[in-house]
PDB file of C-alpha atoms in Angstrom:
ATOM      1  CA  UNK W  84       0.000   0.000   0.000  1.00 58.00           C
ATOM      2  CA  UNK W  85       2.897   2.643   1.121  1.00 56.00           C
ATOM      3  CA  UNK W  86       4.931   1.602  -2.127  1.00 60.00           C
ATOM      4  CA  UNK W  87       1.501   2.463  -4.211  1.00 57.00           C
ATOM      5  CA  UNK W  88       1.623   5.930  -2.549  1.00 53.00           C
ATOM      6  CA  UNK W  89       4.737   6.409  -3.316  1.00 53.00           C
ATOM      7  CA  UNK W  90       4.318   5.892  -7.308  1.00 57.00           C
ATOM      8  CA  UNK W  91       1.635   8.020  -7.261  1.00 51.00           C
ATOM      9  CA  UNK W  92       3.440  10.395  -5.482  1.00 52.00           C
ATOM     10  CA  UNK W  93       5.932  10.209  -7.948  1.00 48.00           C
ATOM     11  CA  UNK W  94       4.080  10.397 -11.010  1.00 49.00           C
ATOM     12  CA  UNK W  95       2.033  13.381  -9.660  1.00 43.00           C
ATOM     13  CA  UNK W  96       5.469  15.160  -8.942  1.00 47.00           C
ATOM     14  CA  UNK W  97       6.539  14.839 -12.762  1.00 45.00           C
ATOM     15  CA  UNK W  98       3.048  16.066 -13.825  1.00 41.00           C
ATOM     16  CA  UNK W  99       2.996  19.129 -11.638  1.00 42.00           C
ATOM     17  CA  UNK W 100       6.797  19.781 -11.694  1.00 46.00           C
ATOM     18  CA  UNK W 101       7.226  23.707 -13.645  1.00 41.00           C
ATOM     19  CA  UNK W 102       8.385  23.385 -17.078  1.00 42.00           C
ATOM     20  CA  UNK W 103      11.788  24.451 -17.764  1.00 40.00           C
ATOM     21  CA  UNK W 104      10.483  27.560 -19.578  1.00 38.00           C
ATOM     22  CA  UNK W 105       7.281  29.310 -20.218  1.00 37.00           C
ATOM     23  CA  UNK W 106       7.337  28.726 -23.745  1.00 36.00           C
ATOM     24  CA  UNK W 107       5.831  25.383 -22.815  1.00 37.00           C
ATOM     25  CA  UNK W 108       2.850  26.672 -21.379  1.00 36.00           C
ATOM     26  CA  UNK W 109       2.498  28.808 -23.904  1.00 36.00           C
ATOM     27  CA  UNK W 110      -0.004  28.028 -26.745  1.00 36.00           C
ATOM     28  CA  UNK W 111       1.579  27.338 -30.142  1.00 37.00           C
ATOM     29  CA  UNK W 112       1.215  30.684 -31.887  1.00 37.00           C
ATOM     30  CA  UNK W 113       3.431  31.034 -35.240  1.00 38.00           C
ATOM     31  CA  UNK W 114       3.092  34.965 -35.968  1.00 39.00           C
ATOM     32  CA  UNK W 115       6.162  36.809 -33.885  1.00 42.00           C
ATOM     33  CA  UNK W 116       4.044  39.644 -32.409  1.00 43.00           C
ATOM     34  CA  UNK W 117       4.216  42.521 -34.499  1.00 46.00           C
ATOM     35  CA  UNK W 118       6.971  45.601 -33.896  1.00 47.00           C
ATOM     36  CA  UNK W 119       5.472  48.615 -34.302  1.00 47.00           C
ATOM     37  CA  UNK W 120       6.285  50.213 -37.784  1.00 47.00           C
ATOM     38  CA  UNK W 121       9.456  51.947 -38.492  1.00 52.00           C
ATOM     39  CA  UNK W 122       7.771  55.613 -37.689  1.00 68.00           C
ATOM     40  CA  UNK W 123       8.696  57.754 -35.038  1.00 81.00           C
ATOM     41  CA  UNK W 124       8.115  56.491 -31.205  1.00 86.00           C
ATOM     42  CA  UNK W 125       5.253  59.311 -29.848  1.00 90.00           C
ATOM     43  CA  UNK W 126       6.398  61.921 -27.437  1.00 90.00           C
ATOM     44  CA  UNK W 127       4.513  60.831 -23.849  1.00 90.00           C
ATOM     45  CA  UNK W 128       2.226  63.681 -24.493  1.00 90.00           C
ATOM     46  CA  UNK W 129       1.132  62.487 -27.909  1.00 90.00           C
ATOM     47  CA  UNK W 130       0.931  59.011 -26.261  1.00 92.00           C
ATOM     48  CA  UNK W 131      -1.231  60.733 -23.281  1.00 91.00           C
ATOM     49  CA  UNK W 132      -3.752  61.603 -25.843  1.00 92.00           C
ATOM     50  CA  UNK W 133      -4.334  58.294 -26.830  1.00 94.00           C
ATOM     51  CA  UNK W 134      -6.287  57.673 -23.594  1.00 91.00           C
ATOM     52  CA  UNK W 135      -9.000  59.368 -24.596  1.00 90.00           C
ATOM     53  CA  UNK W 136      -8.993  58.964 -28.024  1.00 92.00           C
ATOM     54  CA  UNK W 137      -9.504  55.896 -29.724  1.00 94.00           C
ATOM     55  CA  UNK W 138      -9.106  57.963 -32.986  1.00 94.00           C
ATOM     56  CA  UNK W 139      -6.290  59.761 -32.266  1.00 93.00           C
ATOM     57  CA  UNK W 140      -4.818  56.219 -31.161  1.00 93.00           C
ATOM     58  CA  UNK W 141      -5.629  54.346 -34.510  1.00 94.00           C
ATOM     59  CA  UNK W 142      -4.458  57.301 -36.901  1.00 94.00           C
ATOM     60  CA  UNK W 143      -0.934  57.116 -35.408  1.00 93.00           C
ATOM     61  CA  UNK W 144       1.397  54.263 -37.133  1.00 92.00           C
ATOM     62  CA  UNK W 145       2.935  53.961 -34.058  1.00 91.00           C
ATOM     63  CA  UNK W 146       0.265  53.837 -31.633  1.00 92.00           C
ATOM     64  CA  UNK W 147      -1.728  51.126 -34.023  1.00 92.00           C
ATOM     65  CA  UNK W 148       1.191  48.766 -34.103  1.00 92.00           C
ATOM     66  CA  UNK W 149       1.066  49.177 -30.070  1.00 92.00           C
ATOM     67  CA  UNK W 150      -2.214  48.437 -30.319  1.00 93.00           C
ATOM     68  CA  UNK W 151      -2.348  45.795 -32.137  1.00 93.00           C
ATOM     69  CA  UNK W 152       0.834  44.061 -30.480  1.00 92.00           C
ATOM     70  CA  UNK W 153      -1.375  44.588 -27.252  1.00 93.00           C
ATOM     71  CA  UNK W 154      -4.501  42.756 -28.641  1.00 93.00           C
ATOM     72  CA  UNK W 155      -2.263  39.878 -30.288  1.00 93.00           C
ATOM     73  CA  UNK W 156      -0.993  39.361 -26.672  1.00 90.00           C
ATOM     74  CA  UNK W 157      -4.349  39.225 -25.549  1.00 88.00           C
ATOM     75  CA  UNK W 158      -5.339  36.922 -28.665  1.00 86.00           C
ATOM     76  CA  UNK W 159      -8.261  39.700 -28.850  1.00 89.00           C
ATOM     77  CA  UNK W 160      -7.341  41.327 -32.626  1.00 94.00           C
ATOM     78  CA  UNK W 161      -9.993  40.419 -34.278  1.00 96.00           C
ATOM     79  CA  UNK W 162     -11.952  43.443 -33.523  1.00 96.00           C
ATOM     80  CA  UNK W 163      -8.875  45.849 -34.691  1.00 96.00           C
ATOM     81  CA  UNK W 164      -8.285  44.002 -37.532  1.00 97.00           C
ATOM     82  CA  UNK W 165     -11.857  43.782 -39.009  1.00 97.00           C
ATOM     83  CA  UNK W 166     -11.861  47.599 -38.197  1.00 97.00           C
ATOM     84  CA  UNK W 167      -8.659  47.902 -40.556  1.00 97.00           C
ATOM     85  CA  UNK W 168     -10.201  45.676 -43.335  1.00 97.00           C
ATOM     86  CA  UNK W 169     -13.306  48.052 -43.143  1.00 97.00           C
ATOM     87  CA  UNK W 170     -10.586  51.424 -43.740  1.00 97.00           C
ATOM     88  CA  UNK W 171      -9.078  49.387 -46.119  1.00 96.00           C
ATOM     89  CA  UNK W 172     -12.409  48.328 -47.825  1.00 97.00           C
ATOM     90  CA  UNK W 173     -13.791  51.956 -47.775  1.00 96.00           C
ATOM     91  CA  UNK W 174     -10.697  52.914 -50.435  1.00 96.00           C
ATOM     92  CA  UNK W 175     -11.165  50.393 -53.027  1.00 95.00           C
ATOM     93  CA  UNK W 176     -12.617  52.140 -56.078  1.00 94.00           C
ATOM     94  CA  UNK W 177     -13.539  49.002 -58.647  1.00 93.00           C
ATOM     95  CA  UNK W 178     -16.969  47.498 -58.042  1.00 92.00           C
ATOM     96  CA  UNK W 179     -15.591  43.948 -58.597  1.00 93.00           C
ATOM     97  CA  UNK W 180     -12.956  44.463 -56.175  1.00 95.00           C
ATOM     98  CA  UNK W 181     -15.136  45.617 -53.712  1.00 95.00           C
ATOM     99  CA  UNK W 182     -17.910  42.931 -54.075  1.00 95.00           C
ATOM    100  CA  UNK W 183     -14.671  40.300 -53.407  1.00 95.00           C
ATOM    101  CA  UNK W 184     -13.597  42.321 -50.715  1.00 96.00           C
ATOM    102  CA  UNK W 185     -16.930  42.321 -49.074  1.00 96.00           C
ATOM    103  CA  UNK W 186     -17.318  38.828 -49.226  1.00 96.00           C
ATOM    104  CA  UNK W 187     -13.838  38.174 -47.830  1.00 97.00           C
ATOM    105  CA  UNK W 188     -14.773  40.382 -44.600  1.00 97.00           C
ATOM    106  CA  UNK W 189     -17.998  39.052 -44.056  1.00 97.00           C
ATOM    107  CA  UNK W 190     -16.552  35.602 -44.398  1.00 96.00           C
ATOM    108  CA  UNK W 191     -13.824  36.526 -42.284  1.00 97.00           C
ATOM    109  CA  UNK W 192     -15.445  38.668 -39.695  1.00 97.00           C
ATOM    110  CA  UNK W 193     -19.521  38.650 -39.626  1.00 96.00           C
ATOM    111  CA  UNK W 194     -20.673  34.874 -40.576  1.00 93.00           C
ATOM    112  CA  UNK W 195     -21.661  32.952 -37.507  1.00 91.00           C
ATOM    113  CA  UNK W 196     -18.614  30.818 -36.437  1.00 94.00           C
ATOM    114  CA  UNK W 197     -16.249  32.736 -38.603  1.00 95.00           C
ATOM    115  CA  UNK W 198     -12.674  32.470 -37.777  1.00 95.00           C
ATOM    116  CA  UNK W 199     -12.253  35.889 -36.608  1.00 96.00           C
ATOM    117  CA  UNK W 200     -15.780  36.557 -35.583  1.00 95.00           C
ATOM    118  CA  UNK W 201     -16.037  40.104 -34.024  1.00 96.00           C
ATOM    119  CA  UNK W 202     -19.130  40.695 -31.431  1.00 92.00           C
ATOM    120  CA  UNK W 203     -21.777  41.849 -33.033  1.00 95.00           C
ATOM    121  CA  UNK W 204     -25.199  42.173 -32.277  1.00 95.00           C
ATOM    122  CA  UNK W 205     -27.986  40.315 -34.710  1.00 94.00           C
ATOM    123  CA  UNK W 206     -29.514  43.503 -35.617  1.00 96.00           C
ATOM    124  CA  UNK W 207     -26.456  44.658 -37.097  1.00 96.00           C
ATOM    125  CA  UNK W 208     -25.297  41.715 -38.353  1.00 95.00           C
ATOM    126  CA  UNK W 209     -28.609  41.500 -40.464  1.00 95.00           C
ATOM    127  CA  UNK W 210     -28.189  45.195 -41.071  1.00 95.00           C
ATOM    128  CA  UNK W 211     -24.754  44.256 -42.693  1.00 96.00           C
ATOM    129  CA  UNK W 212     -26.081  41.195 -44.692  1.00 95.00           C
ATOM    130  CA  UNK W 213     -28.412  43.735 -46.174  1.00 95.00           C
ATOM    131  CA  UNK W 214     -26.086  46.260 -47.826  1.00 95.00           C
ATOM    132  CA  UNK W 215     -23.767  43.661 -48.712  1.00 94.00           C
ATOM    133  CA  UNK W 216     -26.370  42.566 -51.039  1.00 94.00           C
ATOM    134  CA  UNK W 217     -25.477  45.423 -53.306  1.00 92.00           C
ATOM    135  CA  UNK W 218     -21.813  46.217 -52.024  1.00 94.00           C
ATOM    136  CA  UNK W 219     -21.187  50.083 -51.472  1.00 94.00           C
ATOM    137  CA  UNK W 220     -18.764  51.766 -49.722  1.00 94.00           C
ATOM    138  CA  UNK W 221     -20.769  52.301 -46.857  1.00 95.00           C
ATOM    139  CA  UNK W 222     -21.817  48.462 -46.237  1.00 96.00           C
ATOM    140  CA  UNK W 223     -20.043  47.588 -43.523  1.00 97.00           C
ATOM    141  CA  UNK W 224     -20.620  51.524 -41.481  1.00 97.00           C
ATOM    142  CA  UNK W 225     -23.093  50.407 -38.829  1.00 96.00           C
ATOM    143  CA  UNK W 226     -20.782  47.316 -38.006  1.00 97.00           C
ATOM    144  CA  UNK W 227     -17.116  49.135 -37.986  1.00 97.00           C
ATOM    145  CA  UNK W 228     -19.355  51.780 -35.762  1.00 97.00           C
ATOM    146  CA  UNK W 229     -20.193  49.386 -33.073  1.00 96.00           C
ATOM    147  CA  UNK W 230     -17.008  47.400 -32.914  1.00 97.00           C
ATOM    148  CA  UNK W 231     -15.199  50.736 -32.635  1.00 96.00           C
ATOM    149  CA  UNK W 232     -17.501  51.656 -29.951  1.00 95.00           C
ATOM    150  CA  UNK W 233     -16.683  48.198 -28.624  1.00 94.00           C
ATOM    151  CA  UNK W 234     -12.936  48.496 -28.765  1.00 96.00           C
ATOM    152  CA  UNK W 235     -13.413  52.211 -27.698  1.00 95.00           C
ATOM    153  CA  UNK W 236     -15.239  51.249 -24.384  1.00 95.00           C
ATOM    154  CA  UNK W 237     -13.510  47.812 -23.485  1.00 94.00           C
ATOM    155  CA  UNK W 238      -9.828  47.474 -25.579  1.00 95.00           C
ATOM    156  CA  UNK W 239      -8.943  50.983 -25.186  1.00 95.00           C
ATOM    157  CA  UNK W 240      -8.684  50.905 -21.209  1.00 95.00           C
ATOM    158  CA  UNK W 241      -7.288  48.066 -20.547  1.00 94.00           C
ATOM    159  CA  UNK W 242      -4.461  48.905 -23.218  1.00 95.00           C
ATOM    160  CA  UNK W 243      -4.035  52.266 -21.471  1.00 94.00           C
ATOM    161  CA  UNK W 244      -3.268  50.038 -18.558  1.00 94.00           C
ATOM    162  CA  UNK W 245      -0.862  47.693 -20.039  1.00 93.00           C
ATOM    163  CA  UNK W 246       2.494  47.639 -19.836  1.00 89.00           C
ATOM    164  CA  UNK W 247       2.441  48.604 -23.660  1.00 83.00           C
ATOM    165  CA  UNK W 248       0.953  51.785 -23.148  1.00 92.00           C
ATOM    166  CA  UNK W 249       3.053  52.690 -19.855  1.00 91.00           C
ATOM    167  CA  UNK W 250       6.372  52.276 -21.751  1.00 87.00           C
ATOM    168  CA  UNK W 251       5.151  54.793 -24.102  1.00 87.00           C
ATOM    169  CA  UNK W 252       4.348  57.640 -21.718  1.00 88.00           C
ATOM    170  CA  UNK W 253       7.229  57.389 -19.780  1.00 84.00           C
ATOM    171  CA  UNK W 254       9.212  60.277 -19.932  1.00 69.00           C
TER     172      UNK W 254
END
């Protein structure tokens, strides 16, 4: 009986041991998180603004990378980058183009169980099936809106309170 304790003991000891590193806990994730693009690093008072701003946040190359990086970490992105591929869509000028574009985002982003699938509610989710049925450039307006609202009232603050965010204002 004492000698079966013991193997157990054993084996549980292996099992619960720490792993040499904490790469081994960590999920497998191939993408190297992002540095932020080769612009200028913000003065803290340009990064200070950010905390209010959401805008003033995304239109800075700097401040987007930092963003993103910060989301990535999180594995929360998917809101950011469907908010990209809606600037991005918003530029294209050839109606073919933008009919393939459409599909890829709504594929990408709106479908139920899509593999980035932001949080959206149905109301604008059927709102966005709607205009997609004739693409325009305004199609996806009432989605980007809330999931910038979204990011604007959840992402925002808890980025201001990362350590991302506090290496930027330091002075």
């Amino acid at each position: 009986m004492y000698a079966k304790a013991k193997e157990i003991k054993v084996k549980l000891g292996i099992l619960l041991q720490k792993p040499d590193s904490a790469v081994d806990l960590v999920i497998p994730y191939n993408e190297k998180p992002e540095k932020p693009a080769k612009t200028q690093k913000p003065s803290p008072d340009e990064a200070l603004q950010w905390r209010d701003s959401l805008d003033k946040l995304l239109q800075n190359n700097y401040g987007l990378a930092s963003f993103k990086s910060f989301l990535k970490s999180e594995f929360s992105e998917e809101n950011l980058e469907f908010w990209i591929a809606c600037e991005e869509y918003k530029k294209i000028k050839s109606p073919a183009r933008m009919a393939e574009k459409a599909k890829h985002i709504y594929e990408e982003f709106i479908q139920t169980e899509a593999p980035k699938e932001v949080n959206i509610d149905h109301f604008t989710k059927d709102i966005t099936m709607k205009n997609l049925v004739e693409p325009s450039l305004s199609s996806f307006d009432v989605a980007q809106k809330r999931i910038h609202a979204l990011m604007e009232k959840d992402s925002l603050p808890r980025f201001v309170r990362s350590e991302f965010y506090q290496e930027l204002i330091k002075e």
